Coordinates of C-alpha atoms and ligand atoms in Angstrom, one line a residue:
X166 CA -5.9 13.0 -29.3
X167 CA -3.6 15.4 -30.9
X168 CA -1.9 18.0 -28.6
X169 CA -3.3 21.6 -28.9
X170 CA -0.9 24.1 -30.3
X171 CA -0.7 26.0 -27.3
X172 CA 0.7 23.5 -25.0
X173 CA 4.3 24.3 -25.6
X174 CA 3.8 27.6 -27.7
X175 CA 6.0 30.4 -27.4
X176 CA 4.0 33.5 -27.2
X177 CA 5.2 37.3 -27.8
X178 CA 3.5 40.0 -25.8
X179 CA 3.0 43.2 -27.7
X180 CA 2.2 46.2 -25.6
X181 CA 0.5 47.8 -28.6
X182 CA 1.3 51.6 -27.6
X183 CA 4.9 50.9 -27.7
X184 CA 5.7 48.4 -30.5
X185 CA 5.5 50.4 -33.8
X186 CA 3.7 53.6 -34.8
X187 CA 2.3 53.7 -38.4
X188 CA 0.6 57.1 -38.2
X189 CA 3.4 59.4 -36.8
X190 CA 1.5 60.3 -33.6
X191 CA 4.2 58.8 -31.3
X192 CA 1.8 56.0 -30.2
X193 CA 2.0 52.3 -31.5
X194 CA -1.0 50.9 -33.4
X195 CA -2.4 47.9 -35.1
X196 CA -1.1 48.8 -38.5
X197 CA 2.3 49.2 -36.9
X198 CA 2.1 45.8 -35.5
X199 CA 0.8 44.3 -39.0
X200 CA 4.0 45.9 -40.6
X201 CA 6.3 44.2 -38.3
X202 CA 4.8 40.7 -38.6
X203 CA 7.6 39.5 -40.7
X204 CA 10.0 40.3 -38.0
X205 CA 7.9 38.1 -35.6
X206 CA 7.8 35.2 -38.0
X207 CA 11.6 35.5 -38.3
X208 CA 12.1 35.7 -34.6
X209 CA 10.3 32.5 -34.5
X210 CA 7.4 32.9 -32.2
X211 CA 4.2 30.7 -32.6
X212 CA 1.7 33.6 -31.3
X213 CA 1.4 37.2 -30.4
X214 CA -0.6 38.7 -27.5
X215 CA -1.9 42.1 -28.2
X216 CA -2.7 44.3 -25.2
X217 CA -6.2 46.0 -25.2
X218 CA -6.8 47.9 -28.4
X219 CA -10.6 48.7 -27.7
X220 CA -12.4 52.1 -27.3
X221 CA -11.0 53.5 -24.3
X222 CA -10.3 56.9 -22.6
X223 CA -6.9 55.5 -21.7
X224 CA -6.9 56.2 -18.1
X225 CA -4.9 52.9 -17.8
X226 CA -3.7 52.9 -21.4
X227 CA -6.6 50.7 -22.7
X228 CA -7.2 48.5 -19.7
X229 CA -10.1 50.8 -19.1
X230 CA -12.6 49.6 -21.9
X231 CA -15.4 51.8 -23.0
X232 CA -16.5 49.2 -25.8
X233 CA -15.0 45.9 -25.8
X234 CA -16.2 45.3 -29.4
X235 CA -14.7 48.1 -31.2
X236 CA -11.0 49.3 -32.0
X237 CA -10.0 52.8 -30.5
X238 CA -9.3 55.2 -33.3
X239 CA -5.7 55.8 -31.5
X240 CA -4.9 52.2 -32.6
X241 CA -6.9 51.9 -35.9
X242 CA -10.2 50.4 -36.6
X243 CA -11.8 47.0 -37.1
X244 CA -10.3 46.7 -40.5
X245 CA -7.0 47.0 -39.2
X246 CA -7.4 44.2 -36.8
X247 CA -9.1 42.1 -39.6
X248 CA -6.0 42.7 -41.9
X249 CA -3.6 42.0 -39.0
X250 CA -5.3 38.7 -38.3
X251 CA -5.2 37.7 -42.0
X252 CA -1.5 38.6 -42.4
X253 CA -0.7 37.0 -39.2
X254 CA -2.3 33.8 -40.0
X255 CA -0.7 33.7 -43.5
X256 CA 2.6 33.9 -41.9
X257 CA 1.9 31.1 -39.3
X258 CA 1.5 33.3 -36.5
X259 CA -1.6 33.1 -34.1
X260 CA -3.0 36.1 -32.4
X261 CA -4.4 36.2 -28.8
X262 CA -6.3 39.4 -27.6
X263 CA -6.5 40.7 -24.2
X264 CA -9.9 40.9 -22.6
X265 CA -10.6 42.9 -19.4
X266 CA -13.6 41.5 -17.9
X267 CA -13.1 42.5 -14.2
X268 CA -14.0 46.3 -14.9
X269 CA -15.1 48.7 -17.7
X270 CA -14.1 52.5 -18.3
X271 CA -16.2 54.9 -16.5
X272 CA -17.1 56.1 -19.9
X273 CA -18.6 52.7 -20.8
X274 CA -22.3 53.5 -21.6
X275 CA -23.3 51.1 -18.7
X276 CA -21.6 53.0 -16.2
X277 CA -22.6 56.4 -17.3
X278 CA -26.3 55.1 -17.0
X279 CA -25.6 53.7 -13.6
X280 CA -24.4 57.1 -12.4
X281 CA -27.7 58.7 -13.8
X282 CA -29.8 56.0 -12.3
X283 CA -30.9 55.9 -8.6
X284 CA -29.5 53.4 -5.7
X285 CA -30.7 49.8 -6.0
X286 CA -31.7 50.3 -9.8
X287 CA -30.8 47.6 -12.2
X288 CA -28.3 50.0 -14.0
X289 CA -26.4 50.2 -10.7
X290 CA -26.4 46.4 -10.3
X291 CA -24.1 45.8 -13.2
X292 CA -21.4 47.2 -11.1
X293 CA -20.7 47.2 -7.3
X294 CA -22.4 50.2 -5.5
X295 CA -23.0 50.4 -1.9
X296 CA -23.9 52.6 0.8
X297 CA -21.0 53.9 2.9
X298 CA -20.3 53.2 6.6
X299 CA -20.6 55.7 9.5
X300 CA -23.6 57.8 10.6
X301 CA -23.8 59.8 7.3
X302 CA -22.3 57.0 5.0
X303 CA -19.2 59.2 4.5
X304 CA -16.8 56.2 5.2
X305 CA -16.2 53.7 2.3
X306 CA -18.3 50.5 2.5
X307 CA -15.2 48.4 3.5
X308 CA -11.5 48.7 4.0
X309 CA -10.3 47.5 0.6
X310 CA -7.4 49.2 -1.1
X311 CA -7.0 49.8 -4.7
X312 CA -4.1 47.9 -6.3
X313 CA -2.8 51.3 -7.7
X314 CA -2.9 53.0 -4.2
X315 CA -5.7 54.8 -2.2
X316 CA -9.2 53.3 -1.2
X317 CA -10.9 51.0 -3.7
X318 CA -14.2 53.0 -3.3
X319 CA -15.2 56.3 -4.9
X320 CA -18.3 58.2 -3.7
X321 CA -20.9 59.4 -6.2
X322 CA -23.1 62.5 -6.1
X323 CA -26.2 60.7 -4.2
X324 CA -23.7 59.4 -1.6
X325 CA -23.4 55.8 -2.7
X326 CA -20.0 54.4 -3.3
X327 CA -18.7 52.3 -6.2
X328 CA -15.8 49.7 -6.1
X329 CA -12.7 49.9 -8.4
X330 CA -9.8 47.7 -7.5
X331 CA -7.6 49.7 -10.0
X332 CA -8.4 53.4 -10.8
X333 CA -11.6 55.1 -10.2
X334 CA -11.9 55.2 -14.1
X335 CA -12.0 51.5 -13.9
X336 CA -15.3 50.5 -12.0
X337 CA -15.5 46.8 -11.2
X338 CA -18.3 45.0 -12.9
X339 CA -20.7 42.6 -11.0
X340 CA -20.1 39.1 -12.2
X341 CA -23.1 38.0 -10.1
X342 CA -25.4 39.9 -12.5
X343 CA -26.4 37.6 -15.6
X344 CA -26.4 40.5 -17.9
X345 CA -22.9 41.1 -17.3
X346 CA -22.2 37.4 -18.0
X347 CA -24.4 37.2 -21.2
X348 CA -22.5 40.4 -22.5
X349 CA -19.1 39.0 -21.9
X350 CA -20.0 35.9 -23.9
X351 CA -21.0 38.2 -26.8
X352 CA -17.7 39.8 -26.7
X353 CA -15.9 36.6 -26.8
X354 CA -17.8 35.2 -29.6
X355 CA -17.4 38.7 -31.3
X356 CA -13.7 38.4 -31.4
X357 CA -13.7 34.4 -32.0
X358 CA -15.9 35.2 -35.2
X359 CA -13.2 37.4 -36.4
X360 CA -10.8 34.6 -36.0
X361 CA -8.7 35.4 -33.0
X362 CA -6.7 32.4 -31.6
X363 CA -7.6 33.0 -27.9
X364 CA -7.8 35.3 -25.1
X365 CA -5.4 36.5 -22.4
X366 CA -7.8 37.4 -19.4
X367 CA -6.9 40.4 -17.4
X368 CA -7.2 40.1 -13.6
X369 CA -8.9 36.5 -14.2
X370 CA -8.8 35.8 -10.4
X371 CA -10.7 39.0 -9.4
X372 CA -14.0 38.8 -11.2
X373 CA -16.2 37.8 -8.3
X374 CA -15.8 39.4 -4.9
X375 CA -16.8 38.1 -1.4
X376 CA -20.6 37.9 -1.3
X377 CA -20.8 40.2 1.7
X378 CA -17.8 42.3 0.7
X379 CA -16.3 41.8 4.1
X380 CA -13.4 43.7 5.2
X381 CA -9.8 42.2 4.4
X382 CA -7.5 41.1 7.0
X383 CA -5.1 43.8 5.8
X384 CA -1.3 44.4 5.9
X385 CA -1.3 45.4 2.4
X386 CA 2.2 45.7 1.1
X387 CA 2.5 46.9 -2.5
X388 CA 5.9 45.7 -2.9
X389 CA 4.9 42.1 -2.3
X390 CA 3.6 41.0 -5.7
X391 CA 0.5 38.8 -5.8
X392 CA -2.7 38.5 -3.9
X393 CA -3.0 36.3 -0.8
X394 CA -4.3 36.2 2.7
X395 CA -4.1 39.9 3.5
X396 CA -6.6 40.6 0.7
X397 CA -8.5 37.5 0.4
X398 CA -12.1 38.9 0.2
X399 CA -11.3 40.9 -3.0
X400 CA -9.9 38.0 -5.1
X401 CA -10.1 34.1 -6.0
X402 CA -13.6 33.6 -4.8
X403 CA -15.0 30.0 -5.3
X404 CA -17.8 31.2 -7.7
X405 CA -15.2 32.7 -10.2
X406 CA -14.7 29.1 -11.4
X407 CA -18.1 29.0 -12.8
X408 CA -17.4 31.8 -15.2
X409 CA -14.6 30.0 -16.8
X410 CA -16.5 26.7 -17.3
X411 CA -19.1 28.7 -19.1
X412 CA -16.5 30.3 -21.2
X413 CA -14.8 26.9 -22.0
X414 CA -18.3 25.8 -23.5
X415 CA -18.2 29.0 -25.7
X416 CA -14.6 28.3 -26.8
X417 CA -15.2 24.6 -27.4
X418 CA -17.7 25.4 -30.2
X419 CA -15.0 27.1 -32.4
X420 CA -12.3 25.2 -34.4
X421 CA -8.6 25.5 -34.0
X422 CA -8.3 25.0 -30.2
X423 CA -8.6 28.7 -29.3
X424 CA -6.6 29.2 -26.0
X425 CA -7.3 31.0 -22.8
X426 CA -4.6 32.1 -20.6
X427 CA -5.6 33.8 -17.3
X428 CA -3.6 36.4 -15.4
X429 CA -3.8 35.0 -12.0
X430 CA -1.6 36.9 -9.5
X431 CA -2.0 34.6 -6.5
X432 CA 0.9 33.7 -4.2
X433 CA -0.6 30.2 -3.7
X434 CA 0.4 27.8 -6.5
X435 CA -2.4 25.3 -5.6
X436 CA -5.0 28.0 -5.9
X437 CA -3.6 29.2 -9.2
X438 CA -3.8 25.5 -10.5
X439 CA -7.6 25.3 -9.6
X440 CA -8.1 27.7 -12.6
X441 CA -6.7 25.2 -15.1
X442 CA -8.6 22.2 -14.1
X443 CA -10.0 20.1 -17.1
X444 CA -13.1 22.1 -17.5
X445 CA -11.9 25.7 -16.9
X446 CA -9.1 27.8 -18.5
X447 CA -6.3 26.3 -20.6
X448 CA -3.4 28.0 -19.1
X449 CA -2.6 30.2 -16.1
X450 CA 0.3 32.7 -16.0
X451 CA 2.8 31.5 -13.6
X452 CA 4.9 34.2 -12.2
X453 CA 7.3 32.2 -10.2
X454 CA 10.3 32.5 -12.5
X455 CA 9.8 36.4 -12.8
X456 CA 9.7 36.7 -9.0
X457 CA 12.8 34.4 -8.4
X458 CA 16.1 36.2 -8.0
X459 CA 19.3 35.3 -10.0
X460 CA 19.9 32.3 -7.6
X461 CA 20.1 28.8 -8.2
X462 CA 18.0 27.7 -5.4
X463 CA 15.2 30.0 -5.9
X464 CA 15.0 29.2 -9.5
X465 CA 15.0 25.5 -9.1
X466 CA 12.2 25.9 -6.4
X467 CA 10.2 27.9 -8.6
X468 CA 10.5 25.4 -11.4
X469 CA 9.8 22.4 -9.4
X470 CA 7.1 23.8 -7.4
X471 CA 5.4 25.1 -10.6
X472 CA 5.5 21.8 -12.4
X473 CA 4.2 20.0 -9.3
X474 CA 1.3 22.3 -8.8
X475 CA 0.2 22.2 -12.4
X476 CA 0.7 18.2 -12.7
X477 CA -1.9 17.9 -9.9
X478 CA -4.5 19.0 -12.5
X479 CA -2.9 17.9 -15.7
X480 CA -2.3 21.4 -17.1
X481 CA 1.0 22.4 -18.8
X482 CA 2.9 25.0 -17.0
X483 CA 3.6 28.5 -18.3
X484 CA 6.7 30.5 -17.8
X485 CA 7.3 34.2 -18.1
X486 CA 10.3 36.4 -17.3
X487 CA 8.7 39.9 -17.8
X488 CA 5.7 41.7 -19.0
X489 CA 4.3 45.2 -19.3
X490 CA 3.7 45.4 -15.4
X491 CA 7.0 44.5 -13.9
X492 CA 10.6 45.9 -14.3
X493 CA 12.5 44.1 -17.2
X494 CA 14.7 41.2 -16.3
X495 CA 17.9 42.9 -17.2
X496 CA 17.2 45.5 -14.6
X497 CA 16.1 42.9 -12.0
X498 CA 19.1 40.9 -12.4
X499 CA 21.5 44.2 -11.7
X500 CA 21.3 46.1 -14.9
X501 CA 24.4 46.9 -17.2
X502 CA 26.4 44.2 -18.8
X503 CA 25.9 41.8 -15.8
X504 CA 22.1 42.2 -16.2
X505 CA 21.9 41.6 -20.0
X506 CA 24.4 38.5 -19.5
X507 CA 22.1 36.9 -16.8
X508 CA 18.9 37.7 -18.8
X509 CA 20.4 35.9 -21.8
X510 CA 21.2 32.9 -19.7
X511 CA 17.8 33.0 -18.1
X512 CA 16.0 32.9 -21.3
X513 CA 17.8 29.5 -22.2
X514 CA 16.8 28.3 -18.9
X515 CA 13.0 29.3 -19.4
X516 CA 12.9 28.0 -23.1
X517 CA 14.2 24.6 -22.2
X518 CA 11.3 24.1 -19.7
X519 CA 8.1 22.1 -20.8
X520 CA 5.0 24.0 -21.3
X521 CA 4.2 27.5 -22.7
X522 CA 6.6 30.4 -22.7
X523 CA 5.6 34.1 -22.7
X524 CA 8.1 36.8 -24.0
X525 CA 7.6 40.4 -23.6
X526 CA 8.4 42.6 -26.6
X527 CA 12.0 44.2 -26.1
X528 CA 13.5 41.3 -24.2
X529 CA 14.8 39.9 -27.4
X530 CA 16.9 43.2 -27.7
X531 CA 18.2 42.8 -24.1
X532 CA 16.5 46.2 -23.2
X533 CA 16.6 47.4 -19.6
X534 CA 14.3 49.7 -17.9
X535 CA 14.4 53.2 -18.7
X536 CA 14.5 55.8 -16.0
X537 CA 11.7 57.9 -17.1
X538 CA 11.8 61.5 -15.7
X539 CA 8.9 62.3 -13.3
X540 CA 7.4 64.9 -15.6
X541 CA 7.2 62.2 -18.4
X542 CA 5.6 59.4 -16.4
X543 CA 2.2 58.4 -17.7
X544 CA 1.3 55.3 -15.6
X545 CA -1.7 56.1 -13.4
X546 CA 0.2 54.4 -10.5
X547 CA 2.6 57.3 -10.1
X548 CA -0.2 59.7 -9.5
X549 CA -2.5 57.5 -7.6
X550 CA 0.2 56.6 -5.1
X551 CA 1.1 60.3 -4.4
X552 CA 4.3 59.9 -6.3
X553 CA 5.7 57.4 -4.1
X554 CA 5.7 54.5 -6.5
X555 CA 7.4 55.3 -10.0
X556 CA 4.9 52.7 -11.7
X557 CA 5.5 50.7 -14.9
X558 CA 6.5 53.3 -17.5
X559 CA 10.3 52.2 -17.4
X560 CA 9.5 48.8 -19.1
X561 CA 6.9 50.4 -21.6
X562 CA 9.3 52.6 -23.5
X563 CA 8.6 52.2 -27.3
X564 CA 10.8 49.7 -29.2
X565 CA 14.0 50.8 -31.0
X566 CA 13.9 49.5 -34.8
X567 CA 16.8 51.3 -36.4
X568 CA 18.8 54.5 -36.7
X569 CA 21.2 56.5 -34.4
X570 CA 18.5 58.7 -32.4
X571 CA 15.0 58.6 -31.0
X572 CA 12.3 57.6 -32.1
X573 CA 14.8 54.9 -33.7
X574 CA 12.2 54.0 -36.5
X575 CA 9.3 53.5 -34.0
X576 CA 7.4 56.5 -35.8
X577 CA 7.6 56.9 -39.4
X578 CA 8.4 60.8 -39.3
X579 CA 10.6 61.2 -36.3
X580 CA 7.6 62.1 -33.9
X581 CA 8.0 62.2 -30.4
X582 CA 7.2 59.0 -28.8
X583 CA 4.7 58.8 -26.1
X584 CA 7.2 58.0 -23.6
X585 CA 10.9 59.4 -24.2
X586 CA 13.4 56.9 -25.5
X587 CA 17.1 56.9 -24.3
X588 CA 19.8 58.8 -26.3
X589 CA 22.2 55.7 -26.0
X590 CA 19.9 53.0 -27.7
X591 CA 21.6 52.9 -31.2
X592 CA 23.4 49.8 -30.3
X593 CA 20.5 47.9 -29.4
X594 CA 18.1 48.5 -32.2
X595 CA 16.7 45.6 -34.3
X596 CA 18.7 46.8 -37.3
X597 CA 21.9 46.8 -35.3
X598 CA 21.4 43.6 -33.6
X599 CA 20.3 41.7 -36.9
X600 CA 23.8 42.1 -38.2
X601 CA 25.6 41.0 -35.2
X602 CA 25.9 37.2 -34.6
X603 CA 26.7 37.8 -30.9
X604 CA 23.7 39.9 -30.4
X605 CA 20.9 39.1 -27.9
X606 CA 18.4 39.2 -30.9
X607 CA 20.5 36.6 -32.6
X608 CA 20.6 34.5 -29.5
X609 CA 16.8 34.5 -29.2
X610 CA 16.3 33.6 -32.8
X611 CA 18.6 30.6 -32.6
X612 CA 17.0 29.6 -29.4
X613 CA 13.6 29.8 -30.8
X614 CA 14.7 27.9 -34.0
X615 CA 16.2 25.0 -31.7
X616 CA 13.3 25.0 -29.4
X617 CA 11.0 24.1 -32.6
X618 CA 13.5 21.7 -34.2
X619 CA 14.9 19.9 -31.1
X620 CA 13.1 20.6 -27.8
X621 CA 9.7 19.9 -28.9
X622 CA 10.8 16.4 -29.6
X623 CA 11.8 15.8 -26.0
X624 CA 9.6 14.4 -23.3
X625 CA 7.9 17.0 -21.1
X626 CA 9.3 15.4 -17.8
X627 CA 12.3 17.1 -16.4
X628 CA 15.0 16.2 -13.8
X629 CA 18.1 17.7 -12.5
X630 CA 21.6 16.3 -12.8
X631 CA 24.3 16.6 -10.1
X632 CA 25.9 20.0 -10.5
X633 CA 28.5 22.3 -9.0
X634 CA 27.6 24.9 -6.3
X635 CA 25.5 27.7 -7.8
X636 CA 25.0 25.7 -11.0
X637 CA 21.9 24.0 -12.4
X638 CA 21.6 21.1 -15.0
X639 CA 18.3 20.3 -16.1
X640 CA 17.6 17.3 -18.3
X641 CA 14.7 16.6 -20.6
X642 CA 15.3 13.6 -22.6
X643 CA 18.5 14.0 -24.5
X644 CA 18.7 17.8 -23.8
X645 CA 20.6 19.3 -20.9
X646 CA 20.5 22.9 -20.0
X647 CA 23.3 23.9 -17.8
X648 CA 23.3 27.3 -16.0
X649 CA 26.2 28.8 -14.0
X650 CA 24.8 31.3 -11.5
X651 CA 28.2 31.3 -9.6
X652 CA 31.2 33.6 -9.4
X653 CA 33.8 31.2 -11.1
X654 CA 33.5 29.0 -14.4
X655 CA 32.1 25.7 -14.0
X656 CA 32.7 22.2 -15.8
X657 CA 30.2 21.8 -18.5
X658 CA 28.4 18.4 -18.6
X659 CA 29.4 16.0 -21.2
X660 CA 27.6 16.4 -24.5
X661 CA 27.5 18.5 -27.9
X662 CA 26.8 22.3 -27.2
X663 CA 23.9 23.3 -29.2
X664 CA 23.7 26.9 -28.2
X665 CA 25.3 29.0 -25.3
X666 CA 24.4 32.3 -24.0
X667 CA 28.2 33.3 -23.9
X668 CA 30.8 31.3 -25.8
X669 CA 32.2 28.4 -23.5
X670 CA 36.0 27.7 -23.4
X671 CA 37.8 24.4 -22.6
X672 CA 34.6 22.8 -21.5
X673 CA 34.1 25.3 -18.9
X674 CA 30.8 27.3 -18.6
X675 CA 31.5 30.8 -17.7
X676 CA 29.8 32.8 -15.0
X677 CA 26.3 34.0 -15.4
X678 CA 25.9 31.7 -18.6
X679 CA 23.7 29.1 -19.8
X680 CA 24.1 26.4 -22.4
X681 CA 21.9 23.8 -24.2
X682 CA 23.8 20.4 -24.8
X683 CA 22.7 17.1 -26.5
X684 CA 23.7 14.5 -23.9
X685 CA 26.3 12.0 -24.7
X686 CA 25.1 8.5 -24.8
Ligands
GLC904 C1 -3.6 43.8 -15.3 C2 -2.7 44.5 -16.5 C3 -2.4 45.8 -16.1 C4 -3.6 46.6 -15.8 C5 -4.5 46.0 -14.6 C6 -5.9 46.6 -14.7 O1 -2.8 43.5 -14.3 O2 -1.8 43.6 -16.7 O3 -1.5 46.4 -17.0 O4 -3.2 47.9 -15.3 O5 -4.6 44.6 -14.9 O6 -6.7 46.3 -15.8

């Protein structure tokens, strides 16, 4: 049996608002992405993942979908996505779209008709409406919290409450209702018929809730990433798996191995692995690398435990160091030059691992999070948390393409970008880095080219060779990846260096550096 393309693919996430603006309104769009496809081909990625571009009032920048089968005018139209797909395929780049089945926008026609209809009506049954608690029903139906802060329930005029695990503008759909399931199948087919190569599934572990909506044990801590025991009744219910068995049957009727990759923010590796059993999703995001600090022990445990959990179900592992929901790795690793150095080493470690890797636009430029001033913040988390959580804007600032001043070629006419861009980004633009053999962009290009030409030939099994303290030496077939996370230079293992995140000297690997070597035989 031939191996499906996605098993070891490198997929590049494009936060569409922030990638490239073709119209000059300061917001990225589909034609902007299309214009930059040659850049992505030259970078060497196998696929791109586009964040939601569907019709939306943009309460959560498109993760609040009013019509999942149309394009929002802010991003273009159906013609633009068709042209983007055609051009990407001609360049050998696959395209994954992001579906948001857990909730719709409050402006979706279904939700509007639910509000207009009485309690217990079929219109309300597409969402999760309940009576409140307390003598007059003035208390929310249960104790669930919204992921973005505040209660997960909002009361409507006739006194009922509806559930929204995110903002009130994102009512949760009722996946126990057959009409909801049938309509989503229609959405999947709509995009597959247009030629997409797969789906990233937003909040894939959340579609089904506890049947009686029981209270959660509690202890919610927004700083602790991922869902677990404290909120077990809101997520990861057994019936959610049936949905993905149905979806698999839909996707299997299309050629070209379209992929499904679920966003599954669970703390439990085994629970995550259940989503990628043979008859369910193809891939599940694995956030263990992203959550690990710059520490040899933590990184090794994250890798070993992820590989072991996926091996149980025979699915490939996925790896990711950042996305549009978290601080960029340069910032997480300490910021400044140290942060960039560690991020360059970390990507060599990630790209040496077996399985699929996901990159987030801008990491190939070594971008750090931007400190967005309070008045310019746009993430709903900032307002919903009563200005206690800064939110995700820092990692969503538009990409710098060229030039010496904002918007650095992001918009055609110097328009103001939707989030302010820093004054000191001239050295990190794509144009500046393309000319520099030592740049982070050059490192990513070389790494991706070598991954194609050398790493894919290596067996998926990985092992660890003995290494100095605070160092890791990973082996896959003939390939070694050595990483020095310590304070002093460490000896390089014997072999021919293929690529290093900083130049090695005298067979020593400098601190915060990784190298790929072909092992000596
Ligand atoms: C996912 C998305 C995030 C969004 C949320 C609600 O976690 O990645 O950006 O806010 O779902 O749709």
